[in-house]
GROMACS .gro file of C-alpha atoms in nm:
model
  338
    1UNK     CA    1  -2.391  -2.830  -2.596
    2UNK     CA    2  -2.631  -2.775  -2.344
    3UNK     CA    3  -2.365  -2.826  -2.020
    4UNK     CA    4  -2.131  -2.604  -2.168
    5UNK     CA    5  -2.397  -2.340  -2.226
    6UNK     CA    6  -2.485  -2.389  -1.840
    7UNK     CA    7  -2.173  -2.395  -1.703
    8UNK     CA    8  -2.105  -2.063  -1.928
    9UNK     CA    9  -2.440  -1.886  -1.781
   10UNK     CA   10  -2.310  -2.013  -1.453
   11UNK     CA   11  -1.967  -1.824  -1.462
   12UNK     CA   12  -2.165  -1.554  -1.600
   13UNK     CA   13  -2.385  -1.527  -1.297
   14UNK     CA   14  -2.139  -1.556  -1.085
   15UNK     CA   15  -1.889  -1.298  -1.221
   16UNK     CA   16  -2.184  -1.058  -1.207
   17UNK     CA   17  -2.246  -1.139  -0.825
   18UNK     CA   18  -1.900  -1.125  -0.677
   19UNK     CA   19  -1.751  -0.834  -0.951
   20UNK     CA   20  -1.899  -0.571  -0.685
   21UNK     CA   21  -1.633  -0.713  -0.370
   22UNK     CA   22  -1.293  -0.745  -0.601
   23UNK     CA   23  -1.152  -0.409  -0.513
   24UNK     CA   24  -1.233  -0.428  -0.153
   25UNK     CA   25  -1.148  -0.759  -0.156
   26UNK     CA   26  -0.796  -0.639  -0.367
   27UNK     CA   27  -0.766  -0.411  -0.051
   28UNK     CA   28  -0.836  -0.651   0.260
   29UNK     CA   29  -0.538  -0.869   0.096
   30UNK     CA   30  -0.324  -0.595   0.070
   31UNK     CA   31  -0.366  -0.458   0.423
   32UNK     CA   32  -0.314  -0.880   0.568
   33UNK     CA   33  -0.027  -0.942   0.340
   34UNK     CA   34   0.179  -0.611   0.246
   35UNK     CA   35   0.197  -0.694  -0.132
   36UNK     CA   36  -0.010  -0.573  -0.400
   37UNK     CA   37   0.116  -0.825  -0.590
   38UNK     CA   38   0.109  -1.088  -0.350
   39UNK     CA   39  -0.294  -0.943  -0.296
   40UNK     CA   40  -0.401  -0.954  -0.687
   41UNK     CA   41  -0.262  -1.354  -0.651
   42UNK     CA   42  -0.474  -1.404  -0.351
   43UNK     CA   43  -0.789  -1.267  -0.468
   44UNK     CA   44  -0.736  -1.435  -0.790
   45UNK     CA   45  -0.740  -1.758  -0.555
   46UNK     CA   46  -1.016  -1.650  -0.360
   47UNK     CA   47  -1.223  -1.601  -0.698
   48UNK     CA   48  -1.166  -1.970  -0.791
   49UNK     CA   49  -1.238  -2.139  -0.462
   50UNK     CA   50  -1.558  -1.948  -0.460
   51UNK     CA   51  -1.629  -2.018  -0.868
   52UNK     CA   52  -1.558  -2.393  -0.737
   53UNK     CA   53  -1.778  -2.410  -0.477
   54UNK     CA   54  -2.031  -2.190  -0.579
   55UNK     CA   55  -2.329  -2.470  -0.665
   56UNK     CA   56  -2.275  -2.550  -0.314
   57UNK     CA   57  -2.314  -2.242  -0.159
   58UNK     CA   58  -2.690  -2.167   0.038
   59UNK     CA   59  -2.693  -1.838   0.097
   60UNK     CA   60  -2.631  -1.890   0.527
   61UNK     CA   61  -2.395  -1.611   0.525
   62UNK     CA   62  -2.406  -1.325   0.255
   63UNK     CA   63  -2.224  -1.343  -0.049
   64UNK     CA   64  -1.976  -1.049   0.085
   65UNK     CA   65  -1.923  -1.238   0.424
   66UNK     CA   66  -1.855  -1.628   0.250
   67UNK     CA   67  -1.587  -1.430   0.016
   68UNK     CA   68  -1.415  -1.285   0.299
   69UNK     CA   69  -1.412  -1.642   0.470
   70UNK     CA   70  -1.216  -1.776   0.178
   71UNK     CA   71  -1.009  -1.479   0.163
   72UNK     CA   72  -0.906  -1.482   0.496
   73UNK     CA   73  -0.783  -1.856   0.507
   74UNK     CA   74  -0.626  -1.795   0.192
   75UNK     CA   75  -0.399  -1.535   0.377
   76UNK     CA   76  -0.411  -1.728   0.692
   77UNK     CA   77  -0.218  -2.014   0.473
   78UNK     CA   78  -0.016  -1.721   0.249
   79UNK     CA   79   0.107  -1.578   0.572
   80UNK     CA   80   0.241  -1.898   0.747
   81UNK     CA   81   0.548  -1.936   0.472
   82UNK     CA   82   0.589  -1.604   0.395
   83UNK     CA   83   0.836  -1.342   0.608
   84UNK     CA   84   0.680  -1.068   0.694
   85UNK     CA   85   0.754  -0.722   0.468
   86UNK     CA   86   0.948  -0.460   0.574
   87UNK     CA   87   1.035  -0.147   0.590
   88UNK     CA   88   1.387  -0.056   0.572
   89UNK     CA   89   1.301   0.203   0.918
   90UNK     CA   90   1.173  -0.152   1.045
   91UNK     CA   91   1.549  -0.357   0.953
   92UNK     CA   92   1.796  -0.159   1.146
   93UNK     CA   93   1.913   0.224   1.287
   94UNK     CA   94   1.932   0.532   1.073
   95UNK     CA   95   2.205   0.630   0.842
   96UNK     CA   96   2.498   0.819   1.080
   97UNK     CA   97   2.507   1.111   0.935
   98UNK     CA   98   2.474   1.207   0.537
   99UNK     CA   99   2.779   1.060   0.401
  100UNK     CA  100   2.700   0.726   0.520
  101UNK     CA  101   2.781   0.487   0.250
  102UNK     CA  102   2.437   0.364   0.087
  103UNK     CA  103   2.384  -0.013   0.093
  104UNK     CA  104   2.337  -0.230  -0.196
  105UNK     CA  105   1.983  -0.317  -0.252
  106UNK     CA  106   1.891  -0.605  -0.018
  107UNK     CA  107   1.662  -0.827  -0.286
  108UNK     CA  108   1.618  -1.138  -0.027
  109UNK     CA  109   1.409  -0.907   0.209
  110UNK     CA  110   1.048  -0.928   0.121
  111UNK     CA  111   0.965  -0.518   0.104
  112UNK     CA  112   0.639  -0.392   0.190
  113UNK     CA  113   0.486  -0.242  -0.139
  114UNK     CA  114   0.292   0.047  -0.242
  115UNK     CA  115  -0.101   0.049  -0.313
  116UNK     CA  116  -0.206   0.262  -0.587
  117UNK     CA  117  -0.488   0.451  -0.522
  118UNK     CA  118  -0.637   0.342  -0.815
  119UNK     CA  119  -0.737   0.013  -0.721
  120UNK     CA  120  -0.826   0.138  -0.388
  121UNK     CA  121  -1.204   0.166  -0.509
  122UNK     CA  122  -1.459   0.211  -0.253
  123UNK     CA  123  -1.853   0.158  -0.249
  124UNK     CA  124  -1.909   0.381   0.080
  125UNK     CA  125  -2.186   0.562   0.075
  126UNK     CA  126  -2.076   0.869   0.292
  127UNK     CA  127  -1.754   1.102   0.316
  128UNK     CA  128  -1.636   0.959   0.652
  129UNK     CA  129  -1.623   0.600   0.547
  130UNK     CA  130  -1.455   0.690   0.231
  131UNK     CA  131  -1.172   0.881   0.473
  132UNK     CA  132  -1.199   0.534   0.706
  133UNK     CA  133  -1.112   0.318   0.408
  134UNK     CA  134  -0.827   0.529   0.306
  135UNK     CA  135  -0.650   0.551   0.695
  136UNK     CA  136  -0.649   0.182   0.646
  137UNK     CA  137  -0.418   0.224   0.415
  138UNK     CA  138  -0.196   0.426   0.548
  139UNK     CA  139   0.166   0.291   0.462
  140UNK     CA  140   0.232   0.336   0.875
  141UNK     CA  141  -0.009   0.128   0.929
  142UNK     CA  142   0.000  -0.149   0.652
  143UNK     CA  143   0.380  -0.133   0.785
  144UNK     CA  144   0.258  -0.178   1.134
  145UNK     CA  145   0.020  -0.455   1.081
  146UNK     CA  146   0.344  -0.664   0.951
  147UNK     CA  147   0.397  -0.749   1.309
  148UNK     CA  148   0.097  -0.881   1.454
  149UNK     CA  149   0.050  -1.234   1.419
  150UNK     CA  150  -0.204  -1.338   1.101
  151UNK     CA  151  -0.534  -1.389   1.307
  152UNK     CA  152  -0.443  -1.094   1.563
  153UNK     CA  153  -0.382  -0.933   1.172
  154UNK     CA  154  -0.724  -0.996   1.023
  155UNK     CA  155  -0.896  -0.928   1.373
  156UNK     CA  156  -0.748  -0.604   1.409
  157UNK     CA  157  -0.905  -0.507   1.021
  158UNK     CA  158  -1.198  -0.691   1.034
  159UNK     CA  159  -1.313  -0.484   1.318
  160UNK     CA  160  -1.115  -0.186   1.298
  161UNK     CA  161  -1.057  -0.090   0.959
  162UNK     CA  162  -1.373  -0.271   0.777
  163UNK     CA  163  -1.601  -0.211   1.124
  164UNK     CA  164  -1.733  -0.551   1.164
  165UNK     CA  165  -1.916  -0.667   1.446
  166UNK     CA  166  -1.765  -0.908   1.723
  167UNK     CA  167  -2.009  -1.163   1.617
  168UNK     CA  168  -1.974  -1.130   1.237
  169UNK     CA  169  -1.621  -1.180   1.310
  170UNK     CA  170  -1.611  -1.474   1.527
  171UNK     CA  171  -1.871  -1.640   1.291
  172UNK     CA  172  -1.590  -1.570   1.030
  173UNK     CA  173  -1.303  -1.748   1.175
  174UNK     CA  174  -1.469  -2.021   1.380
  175UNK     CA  175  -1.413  -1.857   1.726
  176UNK     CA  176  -1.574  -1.762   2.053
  177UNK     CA  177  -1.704  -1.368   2.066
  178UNK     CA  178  -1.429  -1.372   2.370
  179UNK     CA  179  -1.172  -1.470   2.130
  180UNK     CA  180  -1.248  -1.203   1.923
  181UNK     CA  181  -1.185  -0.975   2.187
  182UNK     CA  182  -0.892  -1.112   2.351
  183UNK     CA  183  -0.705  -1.070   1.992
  184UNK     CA  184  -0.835  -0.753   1.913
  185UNK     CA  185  -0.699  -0.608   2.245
  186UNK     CA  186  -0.365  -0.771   2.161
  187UNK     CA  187  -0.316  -0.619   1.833
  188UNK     CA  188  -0.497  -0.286   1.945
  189UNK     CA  189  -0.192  -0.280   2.225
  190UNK     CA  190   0.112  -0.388   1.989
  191UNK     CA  191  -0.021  -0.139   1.707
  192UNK     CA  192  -0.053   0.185   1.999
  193UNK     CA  193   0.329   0.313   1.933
  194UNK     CA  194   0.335   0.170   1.577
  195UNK     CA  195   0.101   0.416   1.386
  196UNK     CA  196  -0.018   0.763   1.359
  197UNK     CA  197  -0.308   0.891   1.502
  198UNK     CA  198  -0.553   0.981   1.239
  199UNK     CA  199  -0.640   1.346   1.276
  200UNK     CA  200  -0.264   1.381   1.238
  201UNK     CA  201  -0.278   1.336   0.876
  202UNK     CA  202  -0.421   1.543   0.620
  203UNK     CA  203  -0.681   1.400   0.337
  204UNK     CA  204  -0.536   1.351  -0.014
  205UNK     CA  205  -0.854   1.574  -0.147
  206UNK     CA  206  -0.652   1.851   0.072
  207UNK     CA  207  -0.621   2.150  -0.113
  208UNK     CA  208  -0.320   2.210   0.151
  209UNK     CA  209  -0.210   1.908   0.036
  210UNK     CA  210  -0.198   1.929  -0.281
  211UNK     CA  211  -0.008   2.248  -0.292
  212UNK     CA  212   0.210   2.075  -0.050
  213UNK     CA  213   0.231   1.812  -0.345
  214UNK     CA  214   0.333   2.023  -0.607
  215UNK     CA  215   0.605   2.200  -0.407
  216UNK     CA  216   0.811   1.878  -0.330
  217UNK     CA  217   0.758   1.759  -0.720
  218UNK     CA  218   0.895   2.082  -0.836
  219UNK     CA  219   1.174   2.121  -0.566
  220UNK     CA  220   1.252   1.749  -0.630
  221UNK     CA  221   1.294   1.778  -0.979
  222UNK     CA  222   1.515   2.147  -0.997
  223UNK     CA  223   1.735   2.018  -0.656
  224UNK     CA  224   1.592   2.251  -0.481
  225UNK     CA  225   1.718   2.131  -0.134
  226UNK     CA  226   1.652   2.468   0.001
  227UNK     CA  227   1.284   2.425  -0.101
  228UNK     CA  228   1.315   2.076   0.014
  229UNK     CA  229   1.462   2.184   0.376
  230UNK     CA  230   1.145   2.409   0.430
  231UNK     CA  231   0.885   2.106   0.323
  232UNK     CA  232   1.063   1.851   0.553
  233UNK     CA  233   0.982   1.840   0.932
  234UNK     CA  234   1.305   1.832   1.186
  235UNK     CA  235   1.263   1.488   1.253
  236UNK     CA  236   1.109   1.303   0.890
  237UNK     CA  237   1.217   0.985   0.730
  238UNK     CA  238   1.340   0.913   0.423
  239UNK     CA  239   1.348   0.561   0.303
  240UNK     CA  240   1.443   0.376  -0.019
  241UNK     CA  241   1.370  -0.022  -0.004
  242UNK     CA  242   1.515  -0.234  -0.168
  243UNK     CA  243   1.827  -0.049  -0.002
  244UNK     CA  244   1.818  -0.064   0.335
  245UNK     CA  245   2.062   0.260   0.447
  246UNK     CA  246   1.757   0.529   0.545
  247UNK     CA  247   1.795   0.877   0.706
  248UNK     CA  248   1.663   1.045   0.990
  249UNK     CA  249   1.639   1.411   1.032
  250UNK     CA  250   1.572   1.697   0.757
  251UNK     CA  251   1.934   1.818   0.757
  252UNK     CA  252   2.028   1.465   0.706
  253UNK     CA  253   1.792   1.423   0.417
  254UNK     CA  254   1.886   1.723   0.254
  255UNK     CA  255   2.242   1.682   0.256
  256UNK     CA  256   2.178   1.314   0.117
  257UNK     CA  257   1.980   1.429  -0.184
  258UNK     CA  258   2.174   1.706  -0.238
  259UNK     CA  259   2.473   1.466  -0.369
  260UNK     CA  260   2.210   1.222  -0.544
  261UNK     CA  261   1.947   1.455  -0.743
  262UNK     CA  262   2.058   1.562  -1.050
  263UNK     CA  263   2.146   1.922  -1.128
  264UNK     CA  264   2.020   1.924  -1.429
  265UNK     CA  265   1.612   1.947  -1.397
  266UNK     CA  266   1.569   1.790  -1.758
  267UNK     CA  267   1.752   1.482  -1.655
  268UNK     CA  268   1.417   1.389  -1.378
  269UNK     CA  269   1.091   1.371  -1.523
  270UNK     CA  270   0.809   1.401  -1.198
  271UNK     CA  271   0.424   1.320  -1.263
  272UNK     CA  272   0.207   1.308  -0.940
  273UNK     CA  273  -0.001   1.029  -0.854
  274UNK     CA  274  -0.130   0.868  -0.488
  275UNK     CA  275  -0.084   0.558  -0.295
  276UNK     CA  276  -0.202   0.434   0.024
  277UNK     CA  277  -0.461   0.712   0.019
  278UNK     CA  278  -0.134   0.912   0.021
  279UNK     CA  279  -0.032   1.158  -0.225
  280UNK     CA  280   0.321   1.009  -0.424
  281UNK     CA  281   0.491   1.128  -0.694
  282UNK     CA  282   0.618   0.852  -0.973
  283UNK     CA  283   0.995   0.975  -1.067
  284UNK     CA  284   1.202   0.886  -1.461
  285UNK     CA  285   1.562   0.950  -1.455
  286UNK     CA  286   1.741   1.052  -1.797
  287UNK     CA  287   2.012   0.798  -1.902
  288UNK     CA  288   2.263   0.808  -2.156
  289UNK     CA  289   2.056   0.724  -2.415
  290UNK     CA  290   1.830   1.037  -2.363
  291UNK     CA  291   1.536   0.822  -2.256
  292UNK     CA  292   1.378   0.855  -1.915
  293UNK     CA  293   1.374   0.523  -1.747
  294UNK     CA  294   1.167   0.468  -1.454
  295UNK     CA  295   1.359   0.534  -1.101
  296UNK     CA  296   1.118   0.558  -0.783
  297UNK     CA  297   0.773   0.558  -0.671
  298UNK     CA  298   0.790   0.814  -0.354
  299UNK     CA  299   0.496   0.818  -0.123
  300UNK     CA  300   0.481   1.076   0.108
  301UNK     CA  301   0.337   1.182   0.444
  302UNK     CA  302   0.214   1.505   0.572
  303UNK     CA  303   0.106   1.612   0.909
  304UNK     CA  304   0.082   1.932   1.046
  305UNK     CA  305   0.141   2.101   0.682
  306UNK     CA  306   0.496   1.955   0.675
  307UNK     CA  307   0.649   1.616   0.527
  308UNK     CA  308   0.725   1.339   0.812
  309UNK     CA  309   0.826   1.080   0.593
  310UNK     CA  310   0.910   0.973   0.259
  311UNK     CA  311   0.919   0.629   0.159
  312UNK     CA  312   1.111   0.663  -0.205
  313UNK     CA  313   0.997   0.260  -0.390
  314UNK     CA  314   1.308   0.206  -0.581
  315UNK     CA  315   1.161  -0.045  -0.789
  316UNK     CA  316   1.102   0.023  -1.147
  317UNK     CA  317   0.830  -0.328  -1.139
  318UNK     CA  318   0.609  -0.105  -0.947
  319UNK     CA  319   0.535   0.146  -1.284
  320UNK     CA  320   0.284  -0.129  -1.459
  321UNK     CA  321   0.107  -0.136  -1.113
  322UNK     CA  322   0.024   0.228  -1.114
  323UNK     CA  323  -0.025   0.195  -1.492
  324UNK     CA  324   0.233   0.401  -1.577
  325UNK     CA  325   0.498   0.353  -1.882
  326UNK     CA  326   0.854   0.248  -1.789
  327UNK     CA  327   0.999   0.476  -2.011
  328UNK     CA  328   0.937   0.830  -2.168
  329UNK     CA  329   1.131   0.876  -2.486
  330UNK     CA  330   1.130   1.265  -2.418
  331UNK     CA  331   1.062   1.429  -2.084
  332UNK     CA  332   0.861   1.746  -2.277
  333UNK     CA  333   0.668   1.432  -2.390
  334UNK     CA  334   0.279   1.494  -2.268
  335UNK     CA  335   0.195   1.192  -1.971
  336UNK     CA  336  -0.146   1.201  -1.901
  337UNK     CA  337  -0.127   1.208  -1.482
  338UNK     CA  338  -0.316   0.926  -1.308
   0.00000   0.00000   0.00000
């Protein structure tokens, strides 16, 4: 009895210990791979390398810094057989104009995926950090990263996003402080015309924001495309993945959603929610049954008090992820909001 009870405390004690780094652990994944999914199954692996290793861990490095050392290999090795995710913006040229036929949805392309909020649990202890760790988030950016090469990837993070020292770094993956540089400036230079400045984009706290928010649910759901037209800047995105057709241009958009929203509201179903430190919107379309089946999980971009881009997740999986039910039996049903 008494190695079992041992080897019991000892999962106990270490549970306790490394409980405190899952979420930011949950998010480093995300940001090197693109996947939520693909993150939880990493950390999950990181957890047990660490649980199997534990007795012969000394304490050289802290606990944080030896759990980011497995996690980092683990993606190092994740990311040399995997493609890189996408963005359908990223896969080819706009749509020509609004009638463009709409593609089939492209499952062999591995899709960049959407981060709930939720899970994107921070321990900073001040404002600005807690704005830091959202921006590295951003869906531009997570997009973005998909390009750099995997130790330009985690350089770029490590010291960017999660403001790690040069030397904390290179002690990390093995290399010279001058090799922490030299890949830093590389992905620093690739990433310049990728993403967004910061003080570009407005905080989901926002009360601007917000409003913002609640005008695109309720035009959304009542086909408002007038409303929509006025939300949209001239030149915003709006993407679907899986399909791989996207539009360019608020006219465009407007005359595209014009002939695929509903007329009826009571046949969409909107509740709000946030993603990528982004505010989102989770969408249920009616079918012939009367129930409201999960449709899209649309996150959405403002700068300047206008919508650049919406990225419209057309994949019903993604529901459980933001804890959200994959059907409503009656759209006057009350759904608590997340």
């Amino acid at each position: 009895m008494e190695p079992a009870a041992t080897m019991t405390s000892g999962s106990e004690d270490f549970a306790r210990l490394t409980d405190p780094y899952r979420h930011e652990l949950l998010a480093y994944c995300y940001r090197m791979l693109g996947s939520v999914h693909d993150a939880e199954d990493l950390v999950q692996e990181t957890l047990l390398r660490a649980w199997r290793s534990y007795a012969g861990f000394e304490g050289r490095a802290s606990l944080r810094t030896w759990l980011y050392r497995i996690a980092t290999n683990a993606c190092l090795r994740a990311l040399e057989n995997r493609r890189r995710r996408l963005l359908p913006s990223g896969l080819n040229s706009p749509a020509e104009g609004a009638d463009a036929p709409v593609t089939a949805p492209l499952t062999e392309v591995a899709w960049l995926e959407p981060l709930p909020d939720a899970l994107l649990v921070t321990t900073a202890p001040d404002p600005a950090s807690i704005v830091a760790s959202r921006a590295g988030t951003r869906l531009a950016l997570i997009a973005a990263l998909q390009y750099l090469p995997g130790r330009q990837r985690a350089v770029l993070i490590l010291r960017d996003v999660l403001s790690w020292q040069t030397p904390e770094v290179a002690n990390l993956l093995d290399i010279s402080h001058a090799a922490v540089n030299s890949l830093l400036q590389r992905a620093r230079t690739r990433l310049e015309q990728a993403a967004p400045t910061e003080d570009e984009l407005l905080e989901p706290a926002d009360p601007d924001q917000r409003a913002l928010l609640d005008r695109y649910a309720t035009a959304f759901q009542n086909a408002d495309i007038t409303g929509l037209m006025e939300l949209l800047a001239a030149d915003a995105v709006y993407e679907m993945p899986p399909i791989t057709t996207w539009f360019l241009g608020s006219e465009a958009i407007a005359r595209f959603l014009a002939s695929r929203i509903p007329a009826n509201p009571a046949d969409i179903h909107v509740i709000p929610t946030a993603a990528n430190g982004q505010p989102a919107i989770a969408t249920y379309r009616r079918d012939h049954d009367g129930i409201h089946r999960a449709h899209s999980i649309q996150v959405l971009t403002f700068a300047a008090s206008q919508i650049t881009r919406v990225v419209s997740f057309q994949d019903s999986a993604l529901f459980a992820t933001f804890d959200l039910p994959s059907s409503l039996p009656d759209a006057n049903d009350d759904v608590p909001c997340p």
